[in-house]
Amino acid sequence: MSAFRCPVCREPLAENAAGLVCPAGHAFDRAKSGYVNLLRARGGGNHGDDRLMVRARREFLDGGYYEPLADAVAEAAAAYAFPGVRLFDAGCGEGYYTARVKDTLAARGFAPETAGVDISRDALIAAGKRGRDIELAVASVYDLPAADGSFDMLLSIFSPLCLAEFRRVLSPEGVFIMAYPLEEHLWELKRAVYDEPYRNRVDSDEREGFSLLSRREIRYEMTLRGNDAIRNLFMMTPYYYKTSRKDQEKLDSLAELTTQAAFAVCAYRKTGESAQAV
């Protein structure tokens, strides 16, 4: 059986020779890279991050610049894991954090069953290369193709939050782990691009339907050597497509940049009253 359910009739999905199929006969072919497309709104073209942004993110992350964050997310997951834990990444992107958490839990004997979704097909093509034992699907975090209570742990790393859906797919007392940037994250990069840079907005850590278990801040300076690394970092941020070409060109002459990295990693437990069906 698949970790996913049919986006049309909500019935369980099972493996067949081509991909996944439900009892009603709705079938979803598996791409060569391993994912299935379970996105209900299937308008023309791709959705989410494009190939250029995915490549920039993959190259930057593989350079180890965000490794302290990946380690912190994996440690937070390990603190609440148990043997056979069912792990779900809601907005997995190209799979960097998904694979790190899965591998960390596996190394500690928890043998997690792991699945992830993202709205970008290009991201999932890259994610498939990080681990064929991660079940992947194109889907929105606002309409997760998973049954009620089907996962024990959910990751949301720099992804949109849909707390109602997160509560729905988590088991009773399931754990939700998220990471987000703090006010000063990438401040020096912003100063290099913008005449009037702004600090990130940070909201309350309260999440309806969840109780906060732990919160950890990760802060360090990272030095990017080479213009490719600098541009990859900028291209993987939300700023890239919102910034004029004139401002983007300010990075072209930079061969080295030292900037702050600042994140918060929070772990939450699904609470009883608000965990009822939504």
Coordinates of C-alpha atoms in Angstrom, one line a residue:
M1 CA 0.0 0.0 0.0
S2 CA 1.0 3.6 -0.6
A3 CA 1.3 6.2 2.1
F4 CA -1.0 8.4 0.0
R5 CA -4.7 8.4 -0.7
C6 CA -6.6 9.1 -3.9
P7 CA -7.1 12.9 -4.4
V8 CA -10.4 12.2 -6.2
C9 CA -12.3 9.8 -4.0
R10 CA -10.0 9.8 -0.9
E11 CA -9.7 6.0 -0.9
P12 CA -6.3 4.3 -0.2
L13 CA -3.9 3.9 -3.1
A14 CA -2.0 0.7 -3.9
E15 CA 1.0 0.1 -6.1
N16 CA 0.6 -1.3 -9.6
A17 CA 2.9 -1.7 -12.5
A18 CA 2.5 1.9 -13.7
G19 CA 2.2 3.7 -10.4
L20 CA -0.7 4.0 -8.0
V21 CA -4.4 3.0 -8.3
C22 CA -7.4 3.2 -5.9
P23 CA -10.3 0.8 -5.6
A24 CA -12.5 3.1 -7.8
G25 CA -9.9 2.8 -10.6
H26 CA -8.4 6.3 -10.4
A27 CA -4.8 5.7 -11.6
F28 CA -1.7 7.9 -11.3
D29 CA 1.4 7.0 -13.3
R30 CA 4.8 7.2 -11.7
A31 CA 7.4 9.4 -13.3
K32 CA 10.9 8.0 -14.1
S33 CA 12.3 9.9 -11.2
G34 CA 9.9 8.2 -8.8
Y35 CA 7.1 10.7 -8.0
V36 CA 3.4 10.6 -8.8
N37 CA 1.2 13.6 -9.5
L38 CA -1.7 13.9 -7.0
L39 CA -2.3 17.6 -7.5
R40 CA -6.1 18.1 -7.9
A41 CA -5.9 21.5 -9.7
R42 CA -3.9 20.5 -12.7
G43 CA -3.6 23.7 -14.7
G44 CA -1.2 23.8 -17.5
G45 CA 2.5 24.1 -16.9
N46 CA 4.6 23.5 -13.8
H47 CA 3.9 24.9 -10.3
G48 CA 6.1 26.0 -7.5
D49 CA 9.9 26.4 -7.9
D50 CA 11.2 26.1 -11.4
R51 CA 14.2 24.1 -12.6
L52 CA 16.5 27.1 -12.2
M53 CA 15.6 27.7 -8.5
V54 CA 15.7 23.9 -7.7
R55 CA 19.2 23.6 -9.2
A56 CA 20.4 26.7 -7.3
R57 CA 19.0 25.3 -4.0
R58 CA 20.4 21.8 -4.6
E59 CA 23.9 23.2 -5.3
F60 CA 23.8 25.6 -2.4
L61 CA 22.6 23.0 0.1
D62 CA 25.1 20.4 -1.1
G63 CA 27.8 22.9 -0.3
G64 CA 27.0 22.4 3.4
Y65 CA 26.1 26.0 4.2
Y66 CA 22.8 25.1 5.9
E67 CA 24.1 21.9 7.5
P68 CA 23.8 23.2 11.1
L69 CA 20.1 23.8 10.4
A70 CA 19.7 20.3 8.9
D71 CA 21.3 18.8 11.9
A72 CA 19.1 20.8 14.3
V73 CA 15.9 19.6 12.5
A74 CA 17.1 16.0 12.5
E75 CA 17.9 16.3 16.3
A76 CA 14.5 17.7 17.0
A77 CA 12.9 14.8 15.1
A78 CA 15.0 12.2 16.9
A79 CA 13.9 13.6 20.3
Y80 CA 10.3 12.5 19.6
A81 CA 10.8 9.5 17.3
F82 CA 10.0 5.9 18.0
P83 CA 10.5 2.6 16.0
G84 CA 8.5 2.6 12.9
V85 CA 7.6 6.3 13.1
R86 CA 5.7 7.5 10.0
L87 CA 7.4 10.7 8.7
F88 CA 5.8 13.2 6.3
D89 CA 7.4 16.3 4.8
A90 CA 4.8 18.8 3.8
G91 CA 6.7 20.9 1.2
C92 CA 9.8 18.8 0.9
G93 CA 11.3 20.7 -2.0
E94 CA 14.4 18.8 -3.4
G95 CA 14.5 16.6 -0.4
Y96 CA 17.6 17.8 1.5
Y97 CA 15.9 18.0 4.9
T98 CA 13.7 15.0 4.3
A99 CA 16.6 12.8 3.6
R100 CA 18.7 14.1 6.5
V101 CA 15.9 13.4 9.0
K102 CA 15.1 10.0 7.5
D103 CA 18.8 9.0 7.5
T104 CA 19.3 10.2 11.1
L105 CA 16.3 8.4 12.4
A106 CA 17.3 5.2 10.5
A107 CA 20.8 5.4 11.9
R108 CA 19.3 5.4 15.4
G109 CA 17.2 2.4 14.8
F110 CA 13.8 4.0 14.2
A111 CA 13.4 2.8 10.6
P112 CA 11.0 5.6 9.6
E113 CA 8.4 5.2 6.8
T114 CA 8.9 8.4 4.9
A115 CA 6.8 10.3 2.4
G116 CA 6.9 13.9 1.1
V117 CA 4.9 16.2 -1.1
D118 CA 5.7 19.4 -3.0
I119 CA 3.9 21.4 -5.6
S120 CA 7.0 21.6 -7.9
R121 CA 7.6 18.7 -10.2
D122 CA 11.2 19.9 -10.8
A123 CA 11.8 19.8 -7.0
L124 CA 10.6 16.2 -6.8
I125 CA 12.8 15.1 -9.7
A126 CA 15.7 16.3 -7.6
A127 CA 14.2 14.8 -4.4
G128 CA 14.0 11.4 -6.0
K129 CA 17.7 11.3 -6.4
R130 CA 18.2 11.7 -2.6
G131 CA 16.5 8.5 -1.7
R132 CA 14.3 6.0 -3.7
D133 CA 12.8 4.8 -0.4
I134 CA 11.1 8.2 0.1
E135 CA 7.6 8.1 -1.4
L136 CA 7.0 11.4 -3.3
A137 CA 4.0 13.1 -4.8
V138 CA 3.1 16.4 -6.4
A139 CA 0.5 17.9 -4.1
S140 CA -0.4 21.1 -2.2
V141 CA 0.1 21.4 1.5
Y142 CA -3.4 22.9 1.5
D143 CA -4.9 19.6 0.3
L144 CA -2.6 16.8 1.5
P145 CA -3.2 13.4 -0.2
A146 CA -3.0 11.5 3.1
A147 CA -5.6 9.8 5.3
D148 CA -6.6 11.2 8.7
G149 CA -4.1 10.3 11.4
S150 CA -1.8 8.5 8.9
F151 CA 1.5 10.1 10.0
D152 CA 3.2 10.4 13.4
M153 CA 5.6 13.3 12.5
L154 CA 5.3 16.1 10.0
L155 CA 8.1 18.5 8.8
S156 CA 7.5 22.0 7.4
I157 CA 10.8 23.6 6.6
F158 CA 10.4 27.1 5.1
S159 CA 7.1 25.9 3.6
P160 CA 3.5 27.3 3.7
L161 CA 1.6 26.3 6.8
C162 CA -1.8 24.7 6.7
L163 CA -2.4 23.8 10.3
A164 CA -5.8 22.3 9.7
E165 CA -4.4 19.8 7.2
F166 CA -1.4 19.2 9.5
R167 CA -3.7 18.3 12.4
R168 CA -5.8 16.1 10.2
V169 CA -3.0 13.9 8.9
L170 CA -1.2 13.6 12.2
S171 CA -1.9 10.8 14.6
P172 CA -3.1 11.6 18.1
E173 CA -0.3 13.4 19.9
G174 CA 1.6 13.5 16.6
V175 CA 4.6 15.9 16.4
F176 CA 5.0 18.8 14.0
I177 CA 8.5 20.3 13.4
M178 CA 9.0 23.6 11.6
A179 CA 11.9 25.9 10.8
Y180 CA 11.7 29.5 9.8
P181 CA 14.2 32.4 9.3
L182 CA 14.8 34.9 12.1
E183 CA 14.9 38.7 11.7
E184 CA 18.5 39.0 10.8
H185 CA 18.8 36.0 8.5
L186 CA 20.8 36.9 5.3
W187 CA 21.0 40.5 6.4
E188 CA 24.4 41.1 4.7
L189 CA 23.1 39.6 1.4
K190 CA 20.1 41.9 1.5
R191 CA 22.4 44.9 2.1
A192 CA 24.4 43.9 -1.0
V193 CA 21.3 43.9 -3.1
Y194 CA 18.9 46.5 -1.8
D195 CA 19.3 50.2 -1.0
E196 CA 16.8 49.9 1.9
P197 CA 16.9 46.3 3.1
Y198 CA 14.4 45.1 5.7
R199 CA 14.6 42.5 8.4
N200 CA 12.4 39.4 8.3
R201 CA 9.1 39.5 10.1
V202 CA 8.9 36.9 12.9
D203 CA 5.4 36.1 14.3
S204 CA 4.4 34.4 17.5
D205 CA 5.4 30.7 18.0
E206 CA 1.9 29.9 19.0
R207 CA 0.2 27.4 16.6
E208 CA -3.5 26.7 17.0
G209 CA -4.2 23.0 17.7
F210 CA -0.6 22.4 18.8
S211 CA 1.4 22.8 22.0
L212 CA 5.0 23.9 21.8
L213 CA 7.5 21.2 22.9
S214 CA 10.8 22.9 22.2
R215 CA 12.3 25.9 20.4
R216 CA 16.0 26.2 19.4
E217 CA 17.7 29.1 17.6
I218 CA 20.6 28.5 15.3
R219 CA 22.9 31.4 14.5
Y220 CA 26.2 31.5 12.7
E221 CA 28.1 33.4 10.0
M222 CA 28.7 31.7 6.7
T223 CA 31.2 32.8 4.1
L224 CA 30.3 32.1 0.5
R225 CA 33.3 31.9 -1.7
G226 CA 32.8 32.3 -5.4
N227 CA 30.1 34.2 -7.3
D228 CA 28.2 30.9 -8.1
A229 CA 27.6 30.2 -4.4
I230 CA 26.4 33.8 -3.8
R231 CA 24.0 33.8 -6.7
N232 CA 22.7 30.3 -5.8
L233 CA 21.8 31.5 -2.4
F234 CA 20.0 34.6 -3.8
M235 CA 18.2 32.5 -6.4
M236 CA 16.8 30.0 -3.9
T237 CA 15.2 32.8 -1.8
P238 CA 11.7 34.3 -2.4
Y239 CA 13.5 37.6 -3.1
Y240 CA 14.9 36.5 -6.5
Y241 CA 11.8 36.9 -8.7
K242 CA 10.7 40.0 -6.8
T243 CA 13.9 41.9 -7.4
S244 CA 14.7 44.1 -10.4
R245 CA 17.4 43.0 -12.8
K246 CA 19.3 46.2 -11.8
D247 CA 19.4 45.2 -8.2
Q248 CA 20.2 41.5 -9.0
E249 CA 23.3 42.7 -11.0
K250 CA 24.8 44.1 -7.9
L251 CA 25.8 40.6 -7.0
D252 CA 27.7 40.0 -10.2
S253 CA 30.9 41.5 -9.1
L254 CA 31.0 39.7 -5.7
A255 CA 33.5 36.9 -5.3
E256 CA 33.0 36.5 -1.6
L257 CA 30.3 37.3 0.9
T258 CA 29.9 36.7 4.6
T259 CA 26.4 36.8 5.9
Q260 CA 24.4 35.8 8.9
A261 CA 22.4 32.6 9.1
A262 CA 19.7 32.7 11.7
F263 CA 16.9 30.2 12.1
A264 CA 14.4 28.9 14.7
V265 CA 13.4 25.2 14.9
C266 CA 10.2 24.5 16.8
A267 CA 8.7 21.2 17.7
Y268 CA 4.9 20.9 18.5
R269 CA 2.6 18.2 19.7
K270 CA -0.9 17.9 18.4
T271 CA -3.3 18.7 21.2
G272 CA -6.5 16.8 22.0
E273 CA -9.3 19.4 21.8
S274 CA -8.1 21.1 18.6
A275 CA -7.0 17.8 17.1
Q276 CA -10.5 16.8 16.4
A277 CA -11.5 16.3 12.7
V278 CA -11.7 19.5 10.7

